[in-house]
CSV table of C-alpha atoms in Angstrom, one decimal:
chain,number,residue,atom,x,y,z
V,17,MET,CA,-34.8,56.5,-72.9
V,18,GLN,CA,-36.5,55.0,-69.8
V,19,SER,CA,-36.6,51.8,-71.7
V,20,PHE,CA,-32.9,51.9,-72.2
V,21,LYS,CA,-32.6,52.5,-68.3
V,22,LYS,CA,-34.9,49.6,-67.3
V,23,ILE,CA,-32.6,47.2,-69.7
V,24,PHE,CA,-29.5,48.1,-67.2
V,25,VAL,CA,-31.6,48.2,-64.2
V,26,PHE,CA,-33.0,44.5,-64.5
V,27,PRO,CA,-29.4,43.2,-64.3
V,28,ARG,CA,-28.2,45.1,-61.4
V,29,ILE,CA,-31.2,43.6,-59.3
V,30,ILE,CA,-29.9,40.2,-60.5
V,31,TYR,CA,-26.6,41.0,-59.3
V,32,LEU,CA,-27.9,41.8,-55.9
V,33,LEU,CA,-30.2,38.9,-55.8
V,34,ILE,CA,-27.6,36.1,-56.6
V,35,PRO,CA,-25.4,36.1,-53.5
V,36,ILE,CA,-28.7,36.1,-51.5
V,37,ILE,CA,-30.1,33.3,-53.5
V,38,ILE,CA,-26.7,31.4,-52.9
V,39,ILE,CA,-26.5,32.1,-49.3
V,40,SER,CA,-30.2,30.9,-48.9
V,41,PHE,CA,-29.5,27.7,-50.7
V,42,VAL,CA,-26.5,27.0,-48.8
V,43,PHE,CA,-28.0,27.7,-45.5
V,44,THR,CA,-31.2,25.7,-46.6
V,45,ASN,CA,-29.0,22.7,-47.4
V,46,PHE,CA,-26.9,23.3,-44.1
V,47,SER,CA,-27.4,21.1,-41.2
V,48,SER,CA,-29.3,23.8,-39.2
V,49,ASN,CA,-30.3,21.4,-36.7
V,50,SER,CA,-26.7,20.0,-36.1
V,51,VAL,CA,-25.5,21.0,-32.8
V,52,GLU,CA,-21.8,22.6,-31.8
V,53,ILE,CA,-21.1,23.6,-28.2
V,54,SER,CA,-19.4,27.0,-27.9
V,55,SER,CA,-18.9,27.2,-24.2
V,56,ILE,CA,-19.3,25.0,-21.1
V,57,ASP,CA,-19.4,25.9,-17.4
V,58,PHE,CA,-19.6,23.9,-14.2
V,59,ILE,CA,-22.5,24.1,-12.2
V,60,GLY,CA,-22.0,22.2,-9.3
V,61,GLU,CA,-21.4,18.5,-7.6
V,62,ALA,CA,-23.4,16.0,-5.5
V,63,THR,CA,-22.4,12.8,-4.1
V,64,LEU,CA,-24.3,9.8,-2.8
V,65,GLN,CA,-24.0,8.4,0.7
V,66,LYS,CA,-21.3,5.7,0.7
V,67,SER,CA,-22.7,2.1,1.0
V,68,LEU,CA,-26.3,3.6,0.6
V,69,ILE,CA,-28.8,0.6,0.6
V,70,PHE,CA,-32.1,1.6,-1.3
V,71,LYS,CA,-35.1,-0.9,-1.6
V,72,GLU,CA,-32.6,-3.7,-0.3
V,73,THR,CA,-30.0,-3.1,-2.8
V,74,GLU,CA,-26.6,-1.4,-2.5
V,75,VAL,CA,-26.6,1.7,-4.8
V,76,GLY,CA,-23.3,1.8,-6.7
V,77,GLY,CA,-21.4,0.9,-9.8
V,78,LEU,CA,-23.5,3.4,-11.8
V,79,SER,CA,-21.8,3.5,-15.1
V,80,GLY,CA,-24.4,4.9,-17.4
V,81,ILE,CA,-27.2,7.6,-16.9
V,82,THR,CA,-30.1,8.9,-19.4
V,83,TYR,CA,-32.6,11.6,-18.9
V,84,ASN,CA,-36.4,11.3,-19.4
V,85,ALA,CA,-37.7,15.1,-20.0
V,86,LYS,CA,-41.4,14.2,-19.7
V,87,ASN,CA,-41.0,13.5,-15.9
V,88,ASN,CA,-37.5,15.1,-15.1
V,89,LEU,CA,-36.4,11.9,-14.0
V,90,TYR,CA,-32.9,9.9,-14.6
V,91,TYR,CA,-32.1,6.4,-15.0
V,92,ALA,CA,-28.7,5.3,-14.0
V,93,ILE,CA,-27.5,1.5,-15.0
V,94,SER,CA,-25.4,-0.4,-12.2
V,95,ASP,CA,-22.6,-2.6,-13.6
V,96,ASP,CA,-23.2,-4.9,-10.6
V,97,ARG,CA,-22.6,-8.4,-12.1
V,98,GLY,CA,-25.3,-9.8,-9.7
V,99,GLN,CA,-22.7,-9.9,-6.5
V,100,LYS,CA,-24.6,-7.4,-4.4
V,101,ALA,CA,-28.2,-7.7,-6.2
V,102,ALA,CA,-29.5,-8.6,-9.5
V,103,ALA,CA,-28.9,-6.6,-12.7
V,104,ARG,CA,-30.7,-3.4,-12.2
V,105,PHE,CA,-31.3,0.3,-12.8
V,106,TYR,CA,-31.9,3.2,-10.3
V,107,THR,CA,-34.6,6.0,-11.0
V,108,LEU,CA,-33.1,9.4,-9.6
V,109,LYS,CA,-34.2,12.8,-9.1
V,110,ILE,CA,-31.2,15.4,-9.7
V,111,ASP,CA,-32.6,19.1,-8.6
V,112,LEU,CA,-31.2,21.7,-11.1
V,113,SER,CA,-34.2,24.1,-10.6
V,114,LYS,CA,-32.1,26.7,-9.2
V,115,GLY,CA,-29.7,26.8,-12.2
V,116,LEU,CA,-26.8,24.7,-10.4
V,117,LEU,CA,-26.6,21.4,-8.5
V,118,GLU,CA,-26.2,21.7,-4.8
V,119,LYS,CA,-24.5,18.9,-2.8
V,120,ASP,CA,-27.9,17.1,-1.4
V,121,GLY,CA,-29.5,17.6,-5.1
V,122,ILE,CA,-29.7,13.9,-5.9
V,123,ILE,CA,-32.4,11.6,-4.5
V,124,PRO,CA,-33.0,7.6,-5.3
V,125,VAL,CA,-36.6,7.3,-6.4
V,126,SER,CA,-36.8,3.7,-7.5
V,127,VAL,CA,-35.2,0.8,-8.6
V,128,THR,CA,-35.8,-1.6,-11.5
V,129,THR,CA,-34.8,-5.2,-11.9
V,130,LEU,CA,-33.9,-6.1,-15.5
V,131,LEU,CA,-35.7,-9.7,-16.5
V,132,ASN,CA,-34.5,-11.7,-19.4
V,133,GLU,CA,-37.0,-12.5,-22.4
V,134,ASN,CA,-38.4,-15.3,-19.8
V,135,GLY,CA,-39.1,-12.9,-17.2
V,136,GLN,CA,-36.3,-14.2,-15.0
V,137,ILE,CA,-33.5,-12.4,-13.5
V,138,PHE,CA,-30.2,-12.7,-15.0
V,139,ARG,CA,-27.9,-15.1,-13.4
V,140,PRO,CA,-24.7,-13.8,-11.5
V,141,GLY,CA,-21.6,-13.0,-13.8
V,142,GLU,CA,-24.2,-13.4,-17.1
V,143,THR,CA,-24.3,-9.6,-17.6
V,144,ASP,CA,-21.8,-6.4,-17.0
V,145,THR,CA,-24.5,-3.8,-17.6
V,146,GLU,CA,-22.4,-0.4,-18.7
V,147,GLY,CA,-24.8,1.8,-20.6
V,148,ILE,CA,-28.2,2.9,-20.7
V,149,ALA,CA,-30.4,5.0,-23.4
V,150,LEU,CA,-33.8,6.0,-23.2
V,151,THR,CA,-36.1,5.5,-26.3
V,152,ASN,CA,-39.4,7.6,-27.1
V,153,LYS,CA,-41.6,4.2,-26.3
V,154,ALA,CA,-41.3,4.0,-22.6
V,155,THR,CA,-38.4,1.6,-22.8
V,156,VAL,CA,-34.5,1.5,-22.4
V,157,PHE,CA,-31.7,-0.1,-24.1
V,158,VAL,CA,-28.9,-1.2,-22.0
V,159,SER,CA,-25.4,-2.7,-23.2
V,160,SER,CA,-23.4,-5.3,-21.3
V,161,GLU,CA,-19.7,-5.8,-21.7
V,162,GLY,CA,-20.1,-9.5,-21.4
V,163,ASP,CA,-17.1,-11.5,-20.3
V,164,ALA,CA,-14.3,-12.2,-22.9
V,165,ALA,CA,-12.5,-14.5,-20.5
V,166,LYS,CA,-15.4,-16.7,-20.2
V,167,LEU,CA,-16.6,-16.3,-23.6
V,168,ILE,CA,-20.0,-14.5,-22.6
V,169,ASN,CA,-21.0,-12.3,-25.4
V,170,PRO,CA,-21.7,-8.5,-25.0
V,171,PHE,CA,-25.1,-7.4,-25.7
V,172,ILE,CA,-27.3,-4.7,-26.5
V,173,LYS,CA,-31.0,-5.4,-25.3
V,174,GLU,CA,-34.1,-3.3,-24.9
V,175,PHE,CA,-36.2,-3.4,-21.8
V,176,SER,CA,-39.5,-2.1,-20.4
V,177,LEU,CA,-39.3,1.1,-18.6
V,178,SER,CA,-41.8,0.0,-16.2
V,179,SER,CA,-41.6,-3.7,-15.7
V,180,GLY,CA,-37.8,-4.0,-16.6
V,181,ARG,CA,-38.7,-7.2,-18.9
V,182,GLU,CA,-36.4,-7.9,-21.8
V,183,ILE,CA,-38.1,-6.8,-25.1
V,184,ALA,CA,-35.6,-7.1,-27.9
V,185,THR,CA,-32.0,-7.9,-28.6
V,186,LEU,CA,-29.9,-6.4,-31.1
V,187,SER,CA,-27.7,-8.5,-33.3
V,188,ILE,CA,-23.8,-8.0,-32.7
V,189,PRO,CA,-21.4,-8.3,-35.7
V,190,ASN,CA,-19.1,-11.2,-35.3
V,191,LYS,CA,-16.0,-9.1,-35.3
V,192,PHE,CA,-16.8,-7.8,-31.8
V,193,LEU,CA,-17.5,-11.4,-30.3
V,194,PRO,CA,-14.8,-13.0,-28.2
V,195,ASP,CA,-13.6,-16.4,-29.3
V,196,LYS,CA,-11.5,-19.6,-27.7
V,197,THR,CA,-8.5,-18.6,-30.1
V,198,ASN,CA,-8.2,-15.0,-28.3
V,199,GLN,CA,-7.2,-13.5,-31.8
V,200,LYS,CA,-10.6,-11.5,-32.3
V,201,GLY,CA,-13.3,-9.6,-30.6
V,202,ILE,CA,-13.5,-7.5,-27.4
V,203,ARG,CA,-11.0,-7.4,-24.7
V,204,ASN,CA,-12.5,-8.2,-21.2
V,205,ASN,CA,-13.8,-5.1,-19.4
V,206,LEU,CA,-13.1,-3.2,-22.5
V,207,ALA,CA,-16.2,-3.6,-24.5
V,208,PHE,CA,-19.6,-1.7,-24.9
V,209,GLU,CA,-19.8,1.0,-22.1
V,210,SER,CA,-21.4,3.5,-24.1
V,211,LEU,CA,-24.8,3.9,-25.3
V,212,THR,CA,-26.8,6.8,-26.8
V,213,ILE,CA,-29.8,7.4,-29.2
V,214,THR,CA,-30.2,10.4,-31.4
V,215,PRO,CA,-32.9,12.6,-30.7
V,216,ASP,CA,-35.4,11.5,-33.6
V,217,ASN,CA,-34.8,7.9,-32.3
V,218,LYS,CA,-33.7,6.4,-35.9
V,219,HIS,CA,-30.0,5.5,-34.5
V,220,LEU,CA,-28.3,4.1,-31.6
V,221,PHE,CA,-24.6,4.4,-31.1
V,222,THR,CA,-22.2,2.5,-28.7
V,223,ALA,CA,-18.5,2.0,-28.7
V,224,THR,CA,-15.5,-0.3,-27.6
V,225,GLU,CA,-13.9,1.1,-24.6
V,226,ASN,CA,-10.5,0.1,-26.3
V,227,ALA,CA,-9.4,-1.6,-29.3
V,228,LEU,CA,-10.8,-5.2,-30.4
V,229,ILE,CA,-8.0,-7.8,-30.3
V,230,GLN,CA,-7.5,-7.5,-34.2
V,231,ASP,CA,-7.5,-3.7,-34.3
V,232,GLY,CA,-4.5,-3.0,-32.1
V,233,VAL,CA,-3.1,-2.4,-28.6
V,234,VAL,CA,-5.1,-1.3,-25.6
V,235,ALA,CA,-4.2,2.2,-24.2
V,236,LYS,CA,-0.8,2.6,-22.5
V,237,PRO,CA,1.0,5.4,-20.8
V,238,ASN,CA,1.6,8.0,-23.7
V,239,ILE,CA,-0.4,5.7,-26.0
V,240,GLY,CA,-3.9,5.9,-27.4
V,241,THR,CA,-6.4,3.2,-28.7
V,242,SER,CA,-8.2,2.6,-31.7
V,243,CYS,CA,-11.8,2.1,-30.5
V,244,ARG,CA,-14.7,1.3,-33.0
V,245,ILE,CA,-18.2,3.3,-32.7
V,246,LEU,CA,-21.0,1.3,-33.8
V,247,GLN,CA,-24.0,2.7,-35.2
V,248,TYR,CA,-27.2,0.9,-35.3
V,249,ASN,CA,-30.5,1.5,-37.4
V,250,LEU,CA,-33.4,1.3,-34.9
V,251,LEU,CA,-36.0,1.5,-37.7
V,252,ASN,CA,-34.9,-2.1,-38.5
V,253,LYS,CA,-32.5,-2.8,-35.6
V,254,GLN,CA,-29.5,-3.8,-37.4
V,255,PRO,CA,-26.0,-2.5,-37.3
V,256,GLU,CA,-25.3,-0.4,-40.4
V,257,LYS,CA,-21.8,1.5,-39.8
V,258,GLU,CA,-18.7,1.4,-37.8
V,259,PHE,CA,-16.1,4.3,-37.4
V,260,LEU,CA,-12.6,4.6,-35.9
V,261,TYR,CA,-12.3,6.8,-32.8
V,262,GLN,CA,-8.7,7.2,-31.8
V,263,THR,CA,-8.5,7.9,-27.7
V,264,GLU,CA,-5.8,10.7,-26.7
V,265,PRO,CA,-2.7,9.5,-25.1
V,266,VAL,CA,-2.4,10.2,-21.4
V,267,THR,CA,0.8,10.8,-19.7
V,268,PRO,CA,0.6,9.5,-16.0
V,269,PHE,CA,1.6,11.5,-13.3
V,270,LEU,CA,3.8,10.2,-10.2
V,271,ASN,CA,2.4,6.5,-11.1
V,272,LEU,CA,4.0,5.0,-8.2
V,273,ILE,CA,1.8,2.0,-8.2
V,274,GLY,CA,2.1,0.9,-11.8
V,275,LYS,CA,-1.7,0.7,-12.6
V,276,PHE,CA,-2.9,2.6,-15.7
V,277,ALA,CA,-6.4,2.4,-17.5
V,278,SER,CA,-7.7,4.6,-20.3
V,279,GLY,CA,-10.5,4.5,-22.7
V,280,LEU,CA,-13.7,5.7,-24.1
V,281,PRO,CA,-16.5,4.9,-21.4
V,282,ASP,CA,-19.4,7.1,-23.1
V,283,LEU,CA,-21.0,8.8,-25.9
V,284,LEU,CA,-24.0,11.0,-26.3
V,285,ALA,CA,-25.6,12.1,-29.4
V,286,LEU,CA,-26.3,16.0,-29.3
V,287,ASP,CA,-28.3,15.8,-33.0
V,288,ASN,CA,-29.2,13.7,-36.0
V,289,GLN,CA,-26.6,14.7,-38.2
V,290,GLY,CA,-23.7,12.8,-36.4
V,291,HIS,CA,-22.5,15.0,-33.9
V,292,LEU,CA,-21.6,13.6,-30.4
V,293,LEU,CA,-20.0,14.2,-27.0
V,294,SER,CA,-17.6,11.7,-26.0
V,295,LEU,CA,-16.0,11.0,-22.5
V,296,GLU,CA,-12.5,9.7,-22.2
V,297,ARG,CA,-11.5,8.7,-18.8
V,298,SER,CA,-8.2,7.4,-17.5
V,299,PHE,CA,-6.8,6.1,-14.1
V,300,THR,CA,-3.4,7.5,-13.9
V,301,GLY,CA,-2.1,6.0,-10.8
V,302,LEU,CA,-2.6,9.4,-8.9
V,303,GLY,CA,-6.3,10.0,-9.8
V,304,PHE,CA,-8.5,10.1,-12.9
V,305,ALA,CA,-8.1,12.3,-15.8
V,306,ILE,CA,-11.3,13.1,-17.4
V,307,SER,CA,-12.0,14.8,-21.0
V,308,LEU,CA,-15.0,16.0,-22.9
V,309,PHE,CA,-14.7,16.3,-26.7
V,310,GLN,CA,-17.1,17.3,-29.5
V,311,VAL,CA,-17.1,14.5,-32.1
V,312,SER,CA,-18.3,14.8,-35.7
V,313,LEU,CA,-19.0,11.4,-38.0
V,314,GLU,CA,-19.5,13.5,-41.0
V,315,GLU,CA,-16.4,13.2,-42.8
V,316,ALA,CA,-15.3,9.6,-41.1
V,317,ASN,CA,-14.7,6.7,-43.0
V,318,ASP,CA,-17.4,3.7,-42.6
V,319,ILE,CA,-15.3,0.6,-41.5
V,320,HIS,CA,-17.8,-2.0,-41.0
V,321,ASN,CA,-16.6,-4.3,-43.9
V,322,ILE,CA,-13.0,-4.1,-42.3
V,323,ASP,CA,-12.7,-7.2,-39.9
V,324,SER,CA,-9.1,-6.2,-38.6
V,325,LEU,CA,-7.6,-2.7,-38.6
V,326,LEU,CA,-4.1,-4.6,-38.4
V,327,ALA,CA,-4.7,-6.2,-41.6
V,328,VAL,CA,-5.0,-3.0,-43.7
V,329,ASP,CA,-3.0,0.2,-43.8
V,330,SER,CA,-5.2,2.1,-41.2
V,331,LYS,CA,-3.1,5.4,-42.2
V,332,ASN,CA,-5.9,5.7,-45.2
V,333,ILE,CA,-8.7,5.5,-42.7
V,334,LYS,CA,-10.4,8.9,-41.8
V,335,PRO,CA,-11.4,8.7,-38.1
V,336,VAL,CA,-14.0,10.7,-36.4
V,337,LYS,CA,-13.1,14.2,-35.6
V,338,LYS,CA,-12.5,15.4,-32.2
V,339,LYS,CA,-12.4,18.6,-30.6
V,340,LEU,CA,-11.6,19.2,-26.8
V,341,LEU,CA,-14.1,20.7,-25.0
V,342,LEU,CA,-13.1,20.4,-21.4
V,343,ASP,CA,-10.5,18.9,-19.5
V,344,LEU,CA,-12.0,18.3,-16.2
V,345,ARG,CA,-8.8,18.5,-14.3
V,346,LYS,CA,-8.7,21.9,-14.7
V,347,LEU,CA,-11.9,22.2,-12.5
V,348,ASP,CA,-11.5,22.7,-8.7
V,349,VAL,CA,-12.9,19.4,-8.0
V,350,LEU,CA,-11.6,15.8,-6.8
V,351,LEU,CA,-12.4,13.7,-9.7
V,352,ASP,CA,-13.7,10.1,-9.4
V,353,ASN,CA,-14.2,7.4,-11.8
V,354,ILE,CA,-16.5,9.4,-14.2
V,355,GLU,CA,-18.1,6.9,-16.6
V,356,GLY,CA,-21.7,8.1,-17.7
V,357,LEU,CA,-23.4,11.4,-19.3
V,358,THR,CA,-26.4,12.6,-20.2
V,359,LEU,CA,-28.2,15.7,-21.4
V,360,GLY,CA,-30.4,17.3,-18.5
V,361,PRO,CA,-33.3,19.7,-18.8
V,362,LYS,CA,-33.0,23.3,-19.9
V,363,LEU,CA,-31.7,25.6,-17.0
V,364,PRO,CA,-33.5,28.7,-15.9
V,365,ASN,CA,-31.1,31.0,-17.6
V,366,GLY,CA,-31.9,29.1,-21.2
V,367,GLN,CA,-28.8,27.1,-21.1
V,368,GLN,CA,-28.7,23.5,-21.7
V,369,SER,CA,-27.8,21.4,-18.6
V,370,LEU,CA,-25.3,18.3,-19.0
V,371,ILE,CA,-24.8,15.5,-16.2
V,372,LEU,CA,-21.8,13.3,-15.7
V,373,ILE,CA,-21.9,10.4,-13.1
V,374,SER,CA,-19.2,8.2,-11.4
V,375,ASP,CA,-19.0,4.3,-10.9
V,376,ASN,CA,-17.7,4.0,-7.2
V,377,ASN,CA,-16.9,0.4,-8.3
V,378,PHE,CA,-18.4,-0.5,-4.7
V,379,ASN,CA,-15.3,0.5,-3.1
V,380,SER,CA,-15.2,2.4,0.2
V,381,LEU,CA,-12.6,4.6,-0.9
V,382,GLN,CA,-14.5,5.8,-4.1
V,383,ARG,CA,-17.8,8.0,-4.4
V,384,THR,CA,-21.1,7.9,-6.5
V,385,GLN,CA,-20.1,11.6,-7.9
V,386,ILE,CA,-22.7,13.6,-10.2
V,387,LEU,CA,-21.1,16.7,-12.0
V,388,ALA,CA,-23.3,19.2,-13.5
V,389,PHE,CA,-22.6,21.8,-16.4
V,390,GLN,CA,-24.3,24.3,-18.6
V,391,PHE,CA,-23.5,24.6,-22.1
V,392,LYS,CA,-24.2,27.2,-25.0
V,393,VAL,CA,-24.8,26.0,-28.6
V,394,GLU,CA,-23.5,28.1,-31.5
V,395,ASN,CA,-26.0,29.6,-33.7
V,396,PRO,CA,-26.0,27.8,-37.0
V,397,LEU,CA,-26.0,30.9,-39.1
V,398,ILE,CA,-22.7,32.1,-37.3
V,399,ARG,CA,-21.3,28.7,-38.0
V,400,LEU,CA,-21.9,28.9,-41.4
V,401,LEU,CA,-20.6,32.2,-41.9
V,402,ARG,CA,-17.3,30.8,-40.0
V,403,ARG,CA,-16.9,27.9,-42.7
V,404,VAL,CA,-17.8,30.2,-45.6
V,405,LEU,CA,-15.5,32.7,-44.1
V,406,PRO,CA,-12.9,31.5,-42.1
V,407,ASN,CA,-11.6,35.1,-40.9
V,408,PHE,CA,-15.0,35.5,-39.8
V,409,LYS,CA,-15.4,37.0,-36.3
V,410,LEU,CA,-18.6,38.3,-34.1
């Protein structure tokens, strides 16, 4: 009789183990290191003095920023085309030790002049440096928009963090390069503003601020634009994938001056699984509209073999997935021309900090503005349960 009972006990144990094994298998193969933000909060604002002169240079045009966790310092690239001083980036201290950013919480520490491969400064007009990203080798990558009107190509170059000298140059696919016919390539001042590197230092991402000429129209009131995210493999320093990123249409409010501009000025890699933050910035004629999005490349189509989106049926192309994280117009803050973002240190409360910075265009009516945020990351197991059980609530 005991043996008879054991025969039926064994299957019961199996029935209990099966769901545990399945859940364990799914969880093991789930991207547990992937990052999804569950909440974000504003923790302060600081501005630099207008027309600040530091080390015989005017501090301004800060279009991109990156963080060095080893020394708790930030590097911010200026988009000065050599009119105020040579191409350069600034080292900054941003004090978040109290868990917030106070008005005087930013201090310039040093300035580094960028030098070409021959150890010489770049000529005026040769660069329009917009993006910056720190590597794990004491170097930074810097992106330049070039000048399409003068057929100056955009570039992505690696520079020594200490000397500022050029170390390497990444190749740019031909479809991005301007030509004399004005039928393809980047549009002037709407090219590679963004730059970010994954935490494992294996991939670098940049993106066009607006559509390539052969991909569609620039952003207009109530009309978005088709940007391309370009992914590089940093192990062989070659471009390998491209993804379609559609910016949101923005409605101007009381646009009496008739000026409008909108696009994608920066990206920030959150993990190694293709999850990023994107920053969309619009000038609406009456101030700025700034939005942060969570972005996923996981299900997006690779379009690097498509030279022109206008030449194919783009309805069949899966763009990157986007989720609005924050519309900064809802903050009680007068927004300036926000163009750059980076992660900062972990705060005293354990949350992750995020820093945004504005390009003042060397304009006396604008400011170099730094905004600080803290955000929470959703637990991977909770995220898995939400995917497996759509109605799951904590």
